[in-house]
Coordinates of C-alpha atoms and ligand atoms in Angstrom, one line a residue:
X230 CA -5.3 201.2 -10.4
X231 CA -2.6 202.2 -12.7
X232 CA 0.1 200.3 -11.0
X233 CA -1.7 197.2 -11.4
X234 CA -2.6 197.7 -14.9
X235 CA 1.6 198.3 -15.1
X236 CA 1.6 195.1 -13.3
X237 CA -0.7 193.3 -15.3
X238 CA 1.6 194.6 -18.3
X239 CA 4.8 193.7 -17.2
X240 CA 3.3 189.6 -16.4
X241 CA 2.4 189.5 -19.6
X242 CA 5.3 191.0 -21.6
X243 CA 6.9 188.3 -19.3
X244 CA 5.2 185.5 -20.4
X245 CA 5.3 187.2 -24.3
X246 CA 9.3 187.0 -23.7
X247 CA 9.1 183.8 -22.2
X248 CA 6.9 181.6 -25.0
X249 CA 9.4 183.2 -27.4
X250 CA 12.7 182.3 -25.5
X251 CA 11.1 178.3 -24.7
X252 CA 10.2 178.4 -28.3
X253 CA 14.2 179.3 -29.5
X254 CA 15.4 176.9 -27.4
X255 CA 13.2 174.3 -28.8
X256 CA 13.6 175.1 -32.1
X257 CA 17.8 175.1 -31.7
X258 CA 17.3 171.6 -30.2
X259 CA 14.5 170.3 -32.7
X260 CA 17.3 169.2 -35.2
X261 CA 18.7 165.2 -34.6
X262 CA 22.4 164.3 -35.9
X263 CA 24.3 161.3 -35.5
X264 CA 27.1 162.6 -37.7
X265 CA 30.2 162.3 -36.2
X266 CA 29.2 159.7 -33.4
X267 CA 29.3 156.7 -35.1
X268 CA 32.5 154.4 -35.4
X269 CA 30.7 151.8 -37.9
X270 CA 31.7 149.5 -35.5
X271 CA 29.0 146.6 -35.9
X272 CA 28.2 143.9 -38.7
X273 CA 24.9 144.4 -40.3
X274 CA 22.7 141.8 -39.2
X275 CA 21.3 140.2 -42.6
X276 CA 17.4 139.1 -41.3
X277 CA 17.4 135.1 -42.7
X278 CA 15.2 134.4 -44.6
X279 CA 12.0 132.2 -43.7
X280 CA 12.1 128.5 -44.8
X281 CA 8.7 127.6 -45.8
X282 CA 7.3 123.8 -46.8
X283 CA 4.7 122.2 -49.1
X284 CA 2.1 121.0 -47.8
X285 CA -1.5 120.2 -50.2
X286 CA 0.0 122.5 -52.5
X287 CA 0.6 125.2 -50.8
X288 CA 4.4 127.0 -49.6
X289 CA 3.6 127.1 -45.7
X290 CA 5.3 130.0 -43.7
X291 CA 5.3 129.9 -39.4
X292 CA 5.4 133.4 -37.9
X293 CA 5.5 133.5 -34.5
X294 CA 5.4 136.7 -32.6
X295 CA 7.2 136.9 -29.0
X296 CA 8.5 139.0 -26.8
X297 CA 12.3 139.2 -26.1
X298 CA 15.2 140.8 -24.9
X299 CA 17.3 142.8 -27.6
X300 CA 20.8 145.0 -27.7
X301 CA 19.8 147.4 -29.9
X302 CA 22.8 149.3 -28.3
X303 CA 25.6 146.9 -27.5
X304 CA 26.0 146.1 -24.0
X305 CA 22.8 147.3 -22.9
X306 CA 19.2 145.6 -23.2
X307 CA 16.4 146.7 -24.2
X308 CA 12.6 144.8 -24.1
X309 CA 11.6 144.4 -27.7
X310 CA 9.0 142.4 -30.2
X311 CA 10.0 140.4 -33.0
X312 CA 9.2 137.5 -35.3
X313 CA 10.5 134.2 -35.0
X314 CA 13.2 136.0 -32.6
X315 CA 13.8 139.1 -30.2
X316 CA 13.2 142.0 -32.7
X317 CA 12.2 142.2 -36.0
X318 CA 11.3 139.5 -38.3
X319 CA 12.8 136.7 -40.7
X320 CA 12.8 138.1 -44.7
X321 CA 9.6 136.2 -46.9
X322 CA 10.5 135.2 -50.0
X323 CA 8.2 134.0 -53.1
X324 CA 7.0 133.5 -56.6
X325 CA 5.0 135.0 -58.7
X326 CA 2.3 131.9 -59.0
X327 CA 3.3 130.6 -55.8
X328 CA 0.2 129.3 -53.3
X329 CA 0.9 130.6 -49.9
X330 CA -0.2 130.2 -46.4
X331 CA 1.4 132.4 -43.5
X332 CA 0.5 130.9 -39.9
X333 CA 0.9 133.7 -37.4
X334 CA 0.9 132.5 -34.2
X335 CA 0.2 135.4 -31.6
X336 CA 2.6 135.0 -28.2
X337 CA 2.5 139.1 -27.5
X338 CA 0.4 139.8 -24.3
X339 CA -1.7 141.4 -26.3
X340 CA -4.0 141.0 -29.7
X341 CA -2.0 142.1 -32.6
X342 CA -2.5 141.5 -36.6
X343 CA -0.1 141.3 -39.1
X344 CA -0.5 143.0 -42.9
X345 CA 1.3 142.1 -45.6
X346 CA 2.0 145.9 -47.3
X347 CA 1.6 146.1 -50.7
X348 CA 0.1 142.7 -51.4
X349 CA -2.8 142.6 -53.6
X350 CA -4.7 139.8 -51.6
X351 CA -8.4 138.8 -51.2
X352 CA -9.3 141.5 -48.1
X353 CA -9.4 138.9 -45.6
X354 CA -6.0 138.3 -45.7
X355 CA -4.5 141.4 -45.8
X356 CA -4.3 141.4 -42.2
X357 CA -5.9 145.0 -41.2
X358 CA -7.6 145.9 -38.5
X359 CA -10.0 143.4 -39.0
X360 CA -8.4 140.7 -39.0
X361 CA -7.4 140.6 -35.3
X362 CA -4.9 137.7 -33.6
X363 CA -5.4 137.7 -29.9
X364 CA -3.6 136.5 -27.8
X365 CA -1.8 132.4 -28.1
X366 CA -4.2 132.4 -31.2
X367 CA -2.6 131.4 -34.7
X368 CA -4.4 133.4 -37.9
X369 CA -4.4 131.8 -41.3
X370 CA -4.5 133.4 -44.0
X371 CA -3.6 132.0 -47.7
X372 CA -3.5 133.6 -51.2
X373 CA -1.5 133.3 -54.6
X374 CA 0.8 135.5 -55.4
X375 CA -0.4 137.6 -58.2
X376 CA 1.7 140.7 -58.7
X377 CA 5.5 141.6 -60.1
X378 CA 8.2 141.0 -58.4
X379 CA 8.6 143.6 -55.9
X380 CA 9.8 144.5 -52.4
X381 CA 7.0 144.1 -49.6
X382 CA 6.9 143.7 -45.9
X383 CA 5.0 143.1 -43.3
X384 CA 4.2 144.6 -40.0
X385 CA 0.9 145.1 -37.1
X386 CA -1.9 147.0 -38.0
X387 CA -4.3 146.8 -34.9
X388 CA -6.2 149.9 -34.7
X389 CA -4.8 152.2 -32.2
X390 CA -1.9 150.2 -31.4
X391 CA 0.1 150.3 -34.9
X392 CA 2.8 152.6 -34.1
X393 CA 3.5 150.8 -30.5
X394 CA 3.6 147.7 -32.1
X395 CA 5.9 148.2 -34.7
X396 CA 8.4 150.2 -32.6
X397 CA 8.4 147.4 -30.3
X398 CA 10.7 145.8 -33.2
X399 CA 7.8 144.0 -35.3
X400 CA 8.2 144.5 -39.0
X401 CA 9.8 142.3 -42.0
X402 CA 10.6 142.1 -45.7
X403 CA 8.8 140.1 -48.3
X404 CA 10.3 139.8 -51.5
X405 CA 8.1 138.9 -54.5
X406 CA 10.1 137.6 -57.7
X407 CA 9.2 136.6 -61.0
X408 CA 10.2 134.9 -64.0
X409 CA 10.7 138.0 -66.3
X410 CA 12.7 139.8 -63.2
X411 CA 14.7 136.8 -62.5
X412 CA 16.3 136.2 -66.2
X413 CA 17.3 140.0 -65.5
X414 CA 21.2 140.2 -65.0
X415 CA 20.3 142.2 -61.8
X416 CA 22.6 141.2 -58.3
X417 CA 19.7 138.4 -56.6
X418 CA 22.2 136.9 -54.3
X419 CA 20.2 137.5 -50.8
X420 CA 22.5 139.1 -47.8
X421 CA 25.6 138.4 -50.2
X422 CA 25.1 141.0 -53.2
X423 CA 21.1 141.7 -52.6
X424 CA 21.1 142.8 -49.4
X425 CA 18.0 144.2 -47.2
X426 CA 17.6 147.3 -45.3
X427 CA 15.4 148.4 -42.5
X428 CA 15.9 151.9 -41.7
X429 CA 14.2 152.7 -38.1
X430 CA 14.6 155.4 -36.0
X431 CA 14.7 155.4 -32.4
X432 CA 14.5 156.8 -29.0
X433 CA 16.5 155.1 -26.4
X434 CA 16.5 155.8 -22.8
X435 CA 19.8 155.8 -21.1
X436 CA 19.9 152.4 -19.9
X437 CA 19.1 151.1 -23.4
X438 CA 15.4 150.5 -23.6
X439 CA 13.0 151.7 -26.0
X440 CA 11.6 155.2 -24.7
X441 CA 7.4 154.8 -25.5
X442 CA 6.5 158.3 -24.6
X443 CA 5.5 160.8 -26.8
X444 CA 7.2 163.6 -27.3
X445 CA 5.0 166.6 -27.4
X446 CA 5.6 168.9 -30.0
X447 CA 6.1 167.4 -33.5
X448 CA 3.6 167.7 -35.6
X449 CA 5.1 163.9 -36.9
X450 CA 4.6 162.2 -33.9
X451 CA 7.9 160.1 -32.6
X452 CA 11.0 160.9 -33.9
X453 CA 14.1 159.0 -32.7
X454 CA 18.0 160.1 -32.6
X455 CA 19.4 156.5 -32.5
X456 CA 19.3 154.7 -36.2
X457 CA 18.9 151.5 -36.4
X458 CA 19.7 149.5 -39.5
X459 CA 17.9 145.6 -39.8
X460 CA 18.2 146.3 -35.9
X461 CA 21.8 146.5 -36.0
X462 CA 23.3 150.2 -34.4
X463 CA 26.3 152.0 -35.3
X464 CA 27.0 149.2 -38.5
X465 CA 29.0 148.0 -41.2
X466 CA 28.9 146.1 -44.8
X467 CA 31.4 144.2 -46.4
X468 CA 30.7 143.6 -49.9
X469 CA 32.5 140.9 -52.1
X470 CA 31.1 142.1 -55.3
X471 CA 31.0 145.1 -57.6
X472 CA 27.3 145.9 -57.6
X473 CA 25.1 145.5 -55.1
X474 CA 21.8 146.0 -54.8
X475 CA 20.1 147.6 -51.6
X476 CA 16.3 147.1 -50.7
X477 CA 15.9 150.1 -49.0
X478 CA 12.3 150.0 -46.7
X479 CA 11.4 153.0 -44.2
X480 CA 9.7 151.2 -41.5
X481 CA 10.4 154.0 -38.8
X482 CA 6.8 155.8 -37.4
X483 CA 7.1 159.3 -39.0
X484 CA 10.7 160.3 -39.9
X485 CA 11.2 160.6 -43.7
X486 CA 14.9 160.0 -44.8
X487 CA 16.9 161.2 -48.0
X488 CA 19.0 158.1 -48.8
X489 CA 22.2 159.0 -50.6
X490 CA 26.2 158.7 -50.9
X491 CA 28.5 161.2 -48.5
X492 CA 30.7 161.3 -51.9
X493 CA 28.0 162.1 -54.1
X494 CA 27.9 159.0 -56.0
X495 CA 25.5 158.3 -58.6
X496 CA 23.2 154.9 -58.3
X497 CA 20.8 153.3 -60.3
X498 CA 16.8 153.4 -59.0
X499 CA 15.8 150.2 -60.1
X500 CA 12.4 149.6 -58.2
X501 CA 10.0 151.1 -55.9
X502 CA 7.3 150.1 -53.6
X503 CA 5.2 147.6 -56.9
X504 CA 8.1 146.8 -58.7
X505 CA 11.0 147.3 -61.5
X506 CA 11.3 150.2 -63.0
X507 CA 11.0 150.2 -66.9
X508 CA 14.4 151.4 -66.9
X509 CA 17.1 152.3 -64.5
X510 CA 17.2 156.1 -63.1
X511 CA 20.5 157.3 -62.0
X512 CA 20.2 159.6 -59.1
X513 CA 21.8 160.5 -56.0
X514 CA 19.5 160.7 -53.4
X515 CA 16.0 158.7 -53.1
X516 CA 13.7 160.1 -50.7
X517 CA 11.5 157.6 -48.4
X518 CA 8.5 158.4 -46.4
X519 CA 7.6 155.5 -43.5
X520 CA 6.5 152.8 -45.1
X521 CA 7.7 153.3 -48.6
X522 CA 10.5 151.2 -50.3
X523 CA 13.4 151.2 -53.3
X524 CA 16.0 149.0 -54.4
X525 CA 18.9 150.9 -55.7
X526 CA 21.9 149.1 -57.4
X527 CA 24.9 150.9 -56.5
X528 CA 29.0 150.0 -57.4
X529 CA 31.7 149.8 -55.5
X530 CA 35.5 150.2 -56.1
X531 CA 37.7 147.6 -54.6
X532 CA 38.9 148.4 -51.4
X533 CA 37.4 151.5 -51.0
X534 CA 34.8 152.7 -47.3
X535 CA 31.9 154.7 -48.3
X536 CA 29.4 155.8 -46.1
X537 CA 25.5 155.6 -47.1
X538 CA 23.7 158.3 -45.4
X539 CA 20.1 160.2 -44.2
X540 CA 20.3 163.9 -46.2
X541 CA 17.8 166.5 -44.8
X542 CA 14.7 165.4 -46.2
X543 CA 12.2 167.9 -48.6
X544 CA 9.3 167.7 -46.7
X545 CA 7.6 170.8 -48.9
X546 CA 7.2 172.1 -45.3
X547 CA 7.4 176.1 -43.7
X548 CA 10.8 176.6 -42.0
X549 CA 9.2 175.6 -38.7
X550 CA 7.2 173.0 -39.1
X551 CA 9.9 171.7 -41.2
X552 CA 12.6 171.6 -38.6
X553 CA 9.8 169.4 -36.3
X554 CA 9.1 167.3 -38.1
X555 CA 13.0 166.1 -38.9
X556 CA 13.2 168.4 -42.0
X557 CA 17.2 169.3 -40.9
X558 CA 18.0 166.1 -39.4
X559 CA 20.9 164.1 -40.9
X560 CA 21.9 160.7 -40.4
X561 CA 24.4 158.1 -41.1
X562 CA 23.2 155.0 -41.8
X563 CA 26.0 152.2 -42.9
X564 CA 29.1 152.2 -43.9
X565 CA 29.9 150.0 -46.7
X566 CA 33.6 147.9 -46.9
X567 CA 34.4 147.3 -50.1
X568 CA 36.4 144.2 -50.3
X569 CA 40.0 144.1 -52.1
X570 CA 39.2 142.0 -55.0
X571 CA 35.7 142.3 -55.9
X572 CA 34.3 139.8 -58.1
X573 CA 33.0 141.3 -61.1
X574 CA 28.9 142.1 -62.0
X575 CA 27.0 142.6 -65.0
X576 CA 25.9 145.9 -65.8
X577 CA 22.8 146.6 -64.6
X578 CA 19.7 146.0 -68.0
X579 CA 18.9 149.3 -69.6
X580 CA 15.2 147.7 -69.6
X581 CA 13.8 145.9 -66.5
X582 CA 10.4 145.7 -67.0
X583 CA 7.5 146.1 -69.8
X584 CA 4.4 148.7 -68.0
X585 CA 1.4 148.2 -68.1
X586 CA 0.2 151.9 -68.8
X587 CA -3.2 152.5 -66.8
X588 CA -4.4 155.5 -68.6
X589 CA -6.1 158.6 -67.3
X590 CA -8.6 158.1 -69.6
X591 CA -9.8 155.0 -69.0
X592 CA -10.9 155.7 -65.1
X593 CA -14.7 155.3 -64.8
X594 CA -14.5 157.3 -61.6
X595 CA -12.2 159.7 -59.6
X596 CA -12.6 160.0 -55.9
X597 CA -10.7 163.0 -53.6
X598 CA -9.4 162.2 -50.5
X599 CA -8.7 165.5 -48.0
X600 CA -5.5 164.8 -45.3
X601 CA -6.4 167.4 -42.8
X602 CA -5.6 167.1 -39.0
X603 CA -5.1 163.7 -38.0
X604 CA -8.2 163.0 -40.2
X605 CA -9.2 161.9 -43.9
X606 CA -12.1 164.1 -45.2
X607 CA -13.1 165.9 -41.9
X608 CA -13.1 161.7 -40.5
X609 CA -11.5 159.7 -37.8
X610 CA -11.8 156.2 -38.8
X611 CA -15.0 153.8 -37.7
X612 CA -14.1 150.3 -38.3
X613 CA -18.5 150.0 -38.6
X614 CA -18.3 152.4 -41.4
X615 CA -17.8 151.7 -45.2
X616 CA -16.2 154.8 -46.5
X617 CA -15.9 154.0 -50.6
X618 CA -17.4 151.3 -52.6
X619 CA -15.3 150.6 -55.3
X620 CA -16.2 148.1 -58.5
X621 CA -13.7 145.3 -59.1
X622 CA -11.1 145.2 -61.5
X623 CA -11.6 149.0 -62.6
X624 CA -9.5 152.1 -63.1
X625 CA -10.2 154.5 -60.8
X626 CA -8.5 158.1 -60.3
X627 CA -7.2 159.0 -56.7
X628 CA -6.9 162.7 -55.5
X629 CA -5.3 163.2 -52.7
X630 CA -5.0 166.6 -50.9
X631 CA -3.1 167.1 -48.1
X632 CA -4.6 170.0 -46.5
X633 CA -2.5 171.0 -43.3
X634 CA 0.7 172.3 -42.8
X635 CA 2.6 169.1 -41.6
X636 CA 3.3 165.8 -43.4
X637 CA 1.3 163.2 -44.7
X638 CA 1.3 160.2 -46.8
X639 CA -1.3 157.9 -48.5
X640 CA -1.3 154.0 -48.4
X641 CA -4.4 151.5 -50.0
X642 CA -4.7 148.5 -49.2
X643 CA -4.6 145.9 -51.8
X644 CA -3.5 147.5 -55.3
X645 CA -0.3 149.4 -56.8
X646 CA -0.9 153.0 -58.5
X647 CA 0.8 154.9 -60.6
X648 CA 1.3 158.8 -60.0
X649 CA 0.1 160.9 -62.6
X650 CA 2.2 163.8 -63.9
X651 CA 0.8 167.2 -63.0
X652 CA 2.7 169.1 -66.2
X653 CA 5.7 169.4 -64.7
X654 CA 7.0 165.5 -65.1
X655 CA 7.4 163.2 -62.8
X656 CA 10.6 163.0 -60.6
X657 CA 12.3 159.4 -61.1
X658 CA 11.0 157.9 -57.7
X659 CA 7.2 158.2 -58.7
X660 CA 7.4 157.3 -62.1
X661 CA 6.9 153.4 -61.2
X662 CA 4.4 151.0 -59.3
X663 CA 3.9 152.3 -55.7
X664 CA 1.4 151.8 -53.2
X665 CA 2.8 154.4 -50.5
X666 CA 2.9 158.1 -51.6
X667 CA 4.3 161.1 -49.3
X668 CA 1.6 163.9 -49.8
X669 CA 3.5 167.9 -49.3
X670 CA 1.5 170.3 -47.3
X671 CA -1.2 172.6 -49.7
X672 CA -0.2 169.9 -52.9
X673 CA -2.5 167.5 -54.4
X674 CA -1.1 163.9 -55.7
X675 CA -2.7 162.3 -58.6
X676 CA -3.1 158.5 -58.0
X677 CA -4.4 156.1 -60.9
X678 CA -5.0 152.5 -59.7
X679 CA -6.7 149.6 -61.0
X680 CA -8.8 148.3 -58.2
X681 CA -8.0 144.5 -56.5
X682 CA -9.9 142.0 -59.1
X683 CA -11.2 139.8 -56.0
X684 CA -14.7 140.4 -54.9
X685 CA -15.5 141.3 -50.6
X686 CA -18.4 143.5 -50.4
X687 CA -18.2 142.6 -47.0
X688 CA -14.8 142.5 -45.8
X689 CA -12.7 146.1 -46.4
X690 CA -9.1 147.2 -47.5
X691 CA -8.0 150.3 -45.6
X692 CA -6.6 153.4 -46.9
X693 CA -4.8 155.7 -44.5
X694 CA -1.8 157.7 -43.4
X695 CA 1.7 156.0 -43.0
X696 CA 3.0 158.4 -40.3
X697 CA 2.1 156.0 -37.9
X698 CA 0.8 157.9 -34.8
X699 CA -1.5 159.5 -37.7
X700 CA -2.8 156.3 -38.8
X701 CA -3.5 155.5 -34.9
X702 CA -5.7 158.7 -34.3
X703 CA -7.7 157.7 -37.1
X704 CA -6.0 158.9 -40.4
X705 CA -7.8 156.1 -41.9
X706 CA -10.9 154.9 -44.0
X707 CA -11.9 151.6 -45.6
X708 CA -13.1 150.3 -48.9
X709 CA -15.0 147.3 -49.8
X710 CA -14.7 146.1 -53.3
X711 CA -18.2 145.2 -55.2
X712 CA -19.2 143.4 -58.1
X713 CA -19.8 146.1 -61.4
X714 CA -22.8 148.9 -61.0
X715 CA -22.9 148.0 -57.4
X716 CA -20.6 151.1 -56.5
X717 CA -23.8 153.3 -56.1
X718 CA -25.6 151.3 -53.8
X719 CA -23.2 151.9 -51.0
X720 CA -23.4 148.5 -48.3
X721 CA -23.2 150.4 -45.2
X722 CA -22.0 147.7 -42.2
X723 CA -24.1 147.7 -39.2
Ligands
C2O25 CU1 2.0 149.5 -44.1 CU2 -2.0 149.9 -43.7 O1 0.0 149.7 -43.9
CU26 CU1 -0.4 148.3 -46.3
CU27 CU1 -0.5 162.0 -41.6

């Protein structure tokens, strides 16, 4: 009897010993480094950008998305997805005013959709869940371009299958410009002094292909150890000019990077996700949650090699959860040549852009939003369910509440907020237009938007998560957007 209660003890002080020795180990290995592995060895690949043609009108765009063959490490290939070639996607550019139509034509195996983040579009052309392309079908969808100039992009959103979809390598840029930002002496001069990044992390397997599984414990989901920069590994910039301007877009599934100089170097924050800032913000790191953009003008000294790179991110995490969910990791991303005569650049404005203040005050309604789980307000999303009917063309506040220990971020459809200052000021990166917001553990972001000014009772805008594998368990809700005092009768769909 008492030997094998001793026994019984002894198994489980075992298995006490052995939880706490598996979890050391994986806690010394949960931190990812490239540092010191790469040899900046390959050009950055500049993504073209997409011709488009007139026709009734109207600037035409083809998208067609394929399968393919890709190095993303050289020498070895991997299968990948891409638009209009074997990974990633040709850079959209256009005009304030402009009449657009985008024909996606579907050649993946499987039904797919394409959204257009941070558009403000009529709903059924945002390209959400809803708006499904299967299979050797072509989707549609036209709108005019009614926002600031801004840096966009585009990428799948079927329900379920986002995260796959874009790791597979589909995911592009689309630039908006308008009059007021072009007369700015900013650098414009695409892949020459304007250049576009996509920063992506990955996991390869050893012979060079994508690794799909899922790693088990990060509270993130995926988190890769190989960077890939507009699909180009281990690469270089040379620069011919004394200012450049980088459009920097986190498209990876969950990691959140701290973009900065190794030497310290101040830049200027000139935009984020909606738009120009009013003025430039010189900082030293920008910090970019997936799905979330910047443009930063930085300068150069002739001749000189500087290396841009991924500092540990401030996820406002614990220690632990922290460390899984990439809160140590350090990357470096490009190294920039600076070439021996530089041609010179204007300094960059001290004003880019006149705000249109939304105010606090004038919100006729504030909603709270809870991030708990992989769920928004106890929910998993129904695509049959109309979560909040919002009035057209009205302020509204936003709370959102993350309450759970990991990361989470929050993404509508179809507008641009501003974050409201909680007392404390607001650091430089959210004190512009966004429409992607990272949301610490336990705090509470204040969101004021003005709601999209087109009409769909019937078609919604989602609002959801941007850590991918979140957004695929259901992290998501929807909104339909009603004509004024029909907000309280809620159109429920089927
Ligand atoms: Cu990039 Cu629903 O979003
Ligand atoms: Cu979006
Ligand atoms: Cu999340």
């Amino acid at each position: 009897m008492k030997r094998a209660l001793l026994a019984v003890l002894a198994a489980a002080a075992l298995v006490v010993v052995g939880i706490a020795g598996g979890g050391a180990v994986l806690y010394a290995r949960a931190d990812t480094s490239n540092l010191g592995t790469l040899e900046f060895e390959n050009e950055l690949e500049i993504l073209p950008l997409l011709a488009s043609r007139e026709e009734h009108g109207r600037l035409v765009f083809d998208l067609e998305l394929r399968t393919g063959r890709s190095e993303l490490v050289p020498g070895k290939q991997a299968e990948t997805w891409g638009a209009n070639g074997s990974y990633l996607g040709p850079t959209l550019r256009v005009e304030h005013g402009d009449r657009i139509e985008v024909r996606v034509r579907n050649e993946l195996p499987e039904q797919t959709t394409i959204h257009w983040h941070g558009m403000h579009l009529p709903a059924v052309a945002d390209g959400g869940p809803h708006q499904a392309i299967g299979p050797g079908e072509t989707w549609r969808p036209g709108w005019q371009i009614d926002q600031p100039a801004a840096t966009l992009w585009y990428h799948p959103h079927p329900h379920g299958e986002t995260a796959d979809h874009v790791y597979r390598g589909i995911a592009g840029m689309f630039i908006v410009d308008d009059p007021r930002a072009d007369a700015l002496p900013l650098p414009d001069t695409y892949g020459v002094d304007d250049i576009p990044l996509i920063i992506q992390d990955k996991r390869l397997n050893d012979d060079g292909s994508l690794d799909l599984s899922e790693r088990i414990i990060s509270p993130t989901g995926r988190l890769g150890d190989t960077i890939l920069v507009n699909g180009t590994y281990d690469p270089y910039l040379r620069v011919q000019h004394e200012r450049i301007r980088l459009r920097l877009l986190n498209a990876s599934d969950a990691r959140v990077y701290n973009v900065g100089f190794v030497d310290g170097r101040e830049f200027d924050l000139i935009a984020t996700d909606g738009g120009l800032l009013e003025t430039p913000e010189p900082l030293s790191r920008i910090q970019l949650s997936p799905g979330e953009r910047a443009e930063i003008v930085a300068a150069f000294d002739e001749g000189e090699e500087v290396v841009l790179r991924s500092f540990e991110p401030d996820l406002g995490t614990n220690f632990l959860e922290g460390r899984f969910a990439g809160g140590d990791d350090r990357f470096d991303l490009l190294q920039i040549h600076a070439a021996p005569i530089l041609a010179p650049s204007p300094e960059v404005p001290a004003r880019l852009s006149e705000h249109e203040y939304l105010r606090e005050e004038d919100a006729v309604r504030t909603r709270r939003f809870e991030l708990d789980g992989t769920s928004i307000d106890g929910k998993d999303l129904d695509v049959g369910r109309i979560d909040e009917v919002v009035e057209v063309d009205s302020t509204e506040i936003w709370e959102v509440h993350n309450a759970s220990g990991t990361p989470h971020s929050f993404h509508p459809h179809g507008v641009s907020f501003r974050v409201l200052e909680d007392g404390e000021g607001l650091p430089a990166e959210l004190s512009g237009w966004k429409d992607t917001v990272y949301v610490p553990p336990g705090e509470t972001v204040r969101l004021v938007l003005r709601s999209p000014d087109r009409l769909d009772p019937t078609v919604p805008f989602m609002y959801h998560c941007h850590v991918l594998q979140h957004e695929d368990r259901g992290m998501m809700g929807q909104f339909v957007v009603v004509e004024p005092g029909d907000a309280d009768h809620a159109p429920v769909r089927n």
